[in-house]
Amino acid sequence: MPSTLPLEVQYCVFGFLAQELHTLCCCALVCRAWLRPSRYYLFQKIDLKTFAAFEKLARLTISDPEFRVYLQSTQELTLRSAIDPGVDSSSGKHTPPEGSAFSKARQWAHVAPHVFSSWLPNLMCIEYFCIDWTKIPLPPAFYICISRFASVTQLKLSGCRFPSFGQVQRIARALPGVSTLELHGVTWDRPDAIRVEHPYSNRPRLSSLSMR
């Protein structure tokens, strides 16, 4: 592919490789002309599986203005706990063990909105996967920061445990544009009364709800 090929044509060609992450990584190393379109598709979906991955991405986001340009293409952000033998990754069913896995995960799961809320302007979906929220006392700042994801329309909570249903509701209500809510394998310790909004409330109205 010659370097004189228009950039929009390059984006179109690389779009066919959007699901081929290894191929996109290889393309990014070929030449400078291929770097930008390759990274555009590489960063469309960010899946943070470890604290180390979160820490590295956070450091680059905060310190490197050129790197932040690529985050404008991010549409999906997944935050996972540390590897947990009590979680079936296929079904999302949650049986939280005692130990260090969750204590390590909880140190960053609730910090992500604070770090990334200003740098993901086109984010459409947030997923929290296998997080034990009973071990995370969420401060008011968490809800303030997550509310800055104005472009998010889909919230996924998979294999998560909450202290109460009220916290699930509060997280969903904090996102101003959410219209799709997916609760898969989610549990809570105590059943709070469901708070029903006034019909003329400006809070988000769900158009799709999936529970299993």
Short mmCIF file of C-alpha atoms in Angstrom, two decimals:
data_model
loop_
_atom_site.label_atom_id
_atom_site.label_comp_id
_atom_site.label_asym_id
_atom_site.label_seq_id
_atom_site.Cartn_x
_atom_site.Cartn_y
_atom_site.Cartn_z
CA MET A 1 0.00 0.00 0.00
CA PRO A 2 1.73 3.22 -1.10
CA SER A 3 2.08 6.01 1.43
CA THR A 4 0.30 8.37 -0.97
CA LEU A 5 -2.96 6.44 -0.67
CA PRO A 6 -5.58 8.79 0.84
CA LEU A 7 -6.01 8.35 4.58
CA GLU A 8 -9.76 7.74 4.32
CA VAL A 9 -9.08 4.85 1.91
CA GLN A 10 -6.55 3.39 4.34
CA TYR A 11 -9.15 3.53 7.13
CA CYS A 12 -11.62 1.72 4.88
CA VAL A 13 -9.12 -1.04 4.11
CA PHE A 14 -8.06 -1.46 7.73
CA GLY A 15 -11.71 -1.63 8.72
CA PHE A 16 -11.82 -5.15 7.29
CA LEU A 17 -9.21 -6.10 9.90
CA ALA A 18 -11.06 -4.58 12.85
CA GLN A 19 -11.48 -7.99 14.55
CA GLU A 20 -7.96 -9.18 13.74
CA LEU A 21 -6.01 -7.64 16.60
CA HIS A 22 -2.77 -9.51 15.96
CA THR A 23 -2.81 -8.48 12.29
CA LEU A 24 -3.48 -4.86 13.26
CA CYS A 25 -0.54 -4.93 15.68
CA CYS A 26 1.70 -6.19 12.89
CA CYS A 27 0.42 -3.53 10.50
CA ALA A 28 1.15 -0.81 13.06
CA LEU A 29 4.82 -1.82 12.96
CA VAL A 30 5.16 -1.79 9.16
CA CYS A 31 5.51 1.95 8.58
CA ARG A 32 4.45 5.31 9.94
CA ALA A 33 1.68 5.65 7.33
CA TRP A 34 -0.02 2.52 8.67
CA LEU A 35 0.34 3.39 12.35
CA ARG A 36 -2.59 5.79 12.65
CA PRO A 37 -5.29 3.68 10.93
CA SER A 38 -4.06 0.54 12.72
CA ARG A 39 -4.28 2.14 16.15
CA TYR A 40 -7.67 3.61 15.34
CA TYR A 41 -9.15 0.11 15.15
CA LEU A 42 -6.92 -1.34 17.86
CA PHE A 43 -8.35 1.10 20.39
CA GLN A 44 -12.01 0.76 19.42
CA LYS A 45 -12.36 -1.88 22.15
CA ILE A 46 -10.30 -1.70 25.33
CA ASP A 47 -10.37 -4.73 27.61
CA LEU A 48 -8.42 -4.28 30.86
CA LYS A 49 -7.91 -7.66 32.50
CA THR A 50 -5.22 -6.86 35.07
CA PHE A 51 -4.12 -4.03 37.31
CA ALA A 52 -0.85 -3.84 35.35
CA ALA A 53 -2.77 -3.25 32.11
CA PHE A 54 -4.89 -0.56 33.75
CA GLU A 55 -1.83 1.12 35.25
CA LYS A 56 0.01 1.20 31.92
CA LEU A 57 -2.96 2.62 30.04
CA ALA A 58 -3.60 5.20 32.75
CA ARG A 59 0.03 6.32 32.69
CA LEU A 60 0.03 6.75 28.92
CA THR A 61 -3.32 8.55 28.96
CA ILE A 62 -2.22 11.06 31.56
CA SER A 63 1.30 11.72 30.27
CA ASP A 64 1.15 11.42 26.48
CA PRO A 65 -1.05 13.86 24.50
CA GLU A 66 -0.29 12.05 21.22
CA PHE A 67 -1.51 8.77 22.69
CA ARG A 68 -4.78 10.34 23.85
CA VAL A 69 -5.69 11.05 20.23
CA TYR A 70 -6.21 7.32 19.66
CA LEU A 71 -8.63 7.07 22.58
CA GLN A 72 -11.09 9.17 20.59
CA SER A 73 -11.89 6.03 18.60
CA THR A 74 -12.69 3.92 21.68
CA GLN A 75 -16.29 2.72 21.73
CA GLU A 76 -16.18 -0.10 24.30
CA LEU A 77 -14.40 -0.29 27.66
CA THR A 78 -14.31 -3.51 29.71
CA LEU A 79 -12.92 -3.61 33.25
CA ARG A 80 -12.30 -7.05 34.73
CA SER A 81 -11.22 -8.30 38.12
CA ALA A 82 -8.07 -10.29 38.68
CA ILE A 83 -8.20 -13.95 37.62
CA ASP A 84 -10.76 -15.59 39.83
CA PRO A 85 -11.23 -19.37 39.91
CA GLY A 86 -14.70 -18.84 41.38
CA VAL A 87 -16.02 -17.22 38.21
CA ASP A 88 -17.21 -19.08 35.15
CA SER A 89 -16.09 -16.75 32.35
CA SER A 90 -18.56 -18.25 29.88
CA SER A 91 -21.67 -17.81 32.02
CA GLY A 92 -20.53 -14.95 34.26
CA LYS A 93 -21.86 -16.80 37.32
CA HIS A 94 -20.20 -15.40 40.36
CA THR A 95 -19.00 -17.28 43.45
CA PRO A 96 -16.52 -14.86 45.04
CA PRO A 97 -13.73 -16.45 47.07
CA GLU A 98 -11.85 -14.96 49.95
CA GLY A 99 -8.31 -13.94 49.12
CA SER A 100 -6.14 -11.45 47.32
CA ALA A 101 -7.69 -11.63 43.84
CA PHE A 102 -10.57 -9.32 44.62
CA SER A 103 -8.59 -7.10 46.99
CA LYS A 104 -6.21 -6.37 44.11
CA ALA A 105 -9.02 -5.76 41.62
CA ARG A 106 -10.92 -3.41 43.90
CA GLN A 107 -7.99 -1.02 44.02
CA TRP A 108 -8.58 0.09 40.45
CA ALA A 109 -12.07 -0.91 39.30
CA HIS A 110 -13.67 2.18 40.80
CA VAL A 111 -10.81 4.51 39.80
CA ALA A 112 -11.17 3.99 36.05
CA PRO A 113 -13.95 6.60 35.53
CA HIS A 114 -11.82 9.20 37.30
CA VAL A 115 -8.85 8.49 34.99
CA PHE A 116 -10.61 8.05 31.63
CA SER A 117 -13.80 10.13 31.78
CA SER A 118 -12.15 13.13 30.11
CA TRP A 119 -10.40 11.18 27.35
CA LEU A 120 -13.03 8.85 25.88
CA PRO A 121 -15.44 11.24 24.13
CA ASN A 122 -16.99 8.58 21.87
CA LEU A 123 -17.32 5.74 24.36
CA MET A 124 -20.63 3.92 23.89
CA CYS A 125 -20.38 0.88 26.18
CA ILE A 126 -18.95 0.23 29.66
CA GLU A 127 -18.71 -3.29 31.07
CA TYR A 128 -17.71 -4.27 34.58
CA PHE A 129 -16.87 -7.97 34.68
CA CYS A 130 -16.59 -10.06 37.85
CA ILE A 131 -16.08 -7.18 40.28
CA ASP A 132 -16.99 -7.64 43.93
CA TRP A 133 -18.48 -4.24 44.74
CA THR A 134 -19.17 -5.27 48.34
CA LYS A 135 -15.46 -4.73 48.98
CA ILE A 136 -15.44 -1.28 47.37
CA PRO A 137 -16.91 1.60 49.38
CA LEU A 138 -17.77 3.85 46.45
CA PRO A 139 -17.20 7.56 47.20
CA PRO A 140 -19.50 10.26 45.77
CA ALA A 141 -16.70 11.17 43.35
CA PHE A 142 -17.19 7.84 41.56
CA TYR A 143 -20.73 8.74 40.50
CA ILE A 144 -19.64 12.25 39.51
CA CYS A 145 -16.85 10.90 37.30
CA ILE A 146 -18.89 8.15 35.66
CA SER A 147 -21.61 10.68 34.85
CA ARG A 148 -19.11 12.44 32.58
CA PHE A 149 -19.39 9.58 30.09
CA ALA A 150 -22.17 11.43 28.30
CA SER A 151 -21.85 9.35 25.12
CA VAL A 152 -22.35 5.98 26.85
CA THR A 153 -25.62 4.30 25.90
CA GLN A 154 -24.93 0.75 27.12
CA LEU A 155 -23.96 -0.52 30.59
CA LYS A 156 -23.03 -4.17 31.13
CA LEU A 157 -22.60 -5.69 34.58
CA SER A 158 -21.44 -9.30 34.30
CA GLY A 159 -20.72 -11.64 37.21
CA CYS A 160 -20.65 -8.74 39.69
CA ARG A 161 -21.66 -8.75 43.34
CA PHE A 162 -23.18 -5.66 44.99
CA PRO A 163 -24.08 -4.85 48.60
CA SER A 164 -27.60 -3.92 47.49
CA PHE A 165 -29.75 -3.47 44.41
CA GLY A 166 -29.78 0.25 45.18
CA GLN A 167 -26.11 0.49 44.18
CA VAL A 168 -26.83 -1.16 40.83
CA GLN A 169 -29.59 1.35 40.25
CA ARG A 170 -27.44 4.28 41.29
CA ILE A 171 -24.61 3.34 38.90
CA ALA A 172 -27.07 3.01 36.01
CA ARG A 173 -28.74 6.31 36.88
CA ALA A 174 -25.40 8.10 37.01
CA LEU A 175 -24.90 7.60 33.26
CA PRO A 176 -26.95 10.35 31.62
CA GLY A 177 -27.43 8.68 28.24
CA VAL A 178 -27.70 4.98 29.06
CA SER A 179 -30.56 3.25 27.25
CA THR A 180 -29.42 -0.39 27.37
CA LEU A 181 -28.74 -2.24 30.62
CA GLU A 182 -27.44 -5.80 30.78
CA LEU A 183 -27.28 -7.67 34.12
CA HIS A 184 -25.73 -11.10 33.66
CA GLY A 185 -24.95 -13.22 36.71
CA VAL A 186 -25.33 -10.20 39.00
CA THR A 187 -26.10 -10.69 42.71
CA TRP A 188 -26.71 -8.36 45.64
CA ASP A 189 -26.70 -9.03 49.37
CA ARG A 190 -29.88 -7.22 50.34
CA PRO A 191 -32.96 -6.27 48.32
CA ASP A 192 -33.58 -2.54 48.55
CA ALA A 193 -36.86 -1.03 47.51
CA ILE A 194 -36.74 -0.06 43.83
CA ARG A 195 -36.84 3.67 43.37
CA VAL A 196 -39.27 4.68 40.62
CA GLU A 197 -38.56 7.97 38.88
CA HIS A 198 -41.21 10.56 38.16
CA PRO A 199 -42.50 10.05 34.59
CA TYR A 200 -41.16 13.47 33.62
CA SER A 201 -37.74 12.92 35.16
CA ASN A 202 -34.72 13.75 33.03
CA ARG A 203 -33.02 10.56 34.19
CA PRO A 204 -32.20 8.01 31.45
CA ARG A 205 -35.01 5.81 30.23
CA LEU A 206 -34.12 2.25 29.29
CA SER A 207 -35.14 0.98 25.89
CA SER A 208 -33.55 -2.44 26.47
CA LEU A 209 -33.05 -4.55 29.61
CA SER A 210 -31.38 -7.98 29.62
CA MET A 211 -31.14 -10.12 32.76
CA ARG A 212 -30.00 -13.69 33.19
#
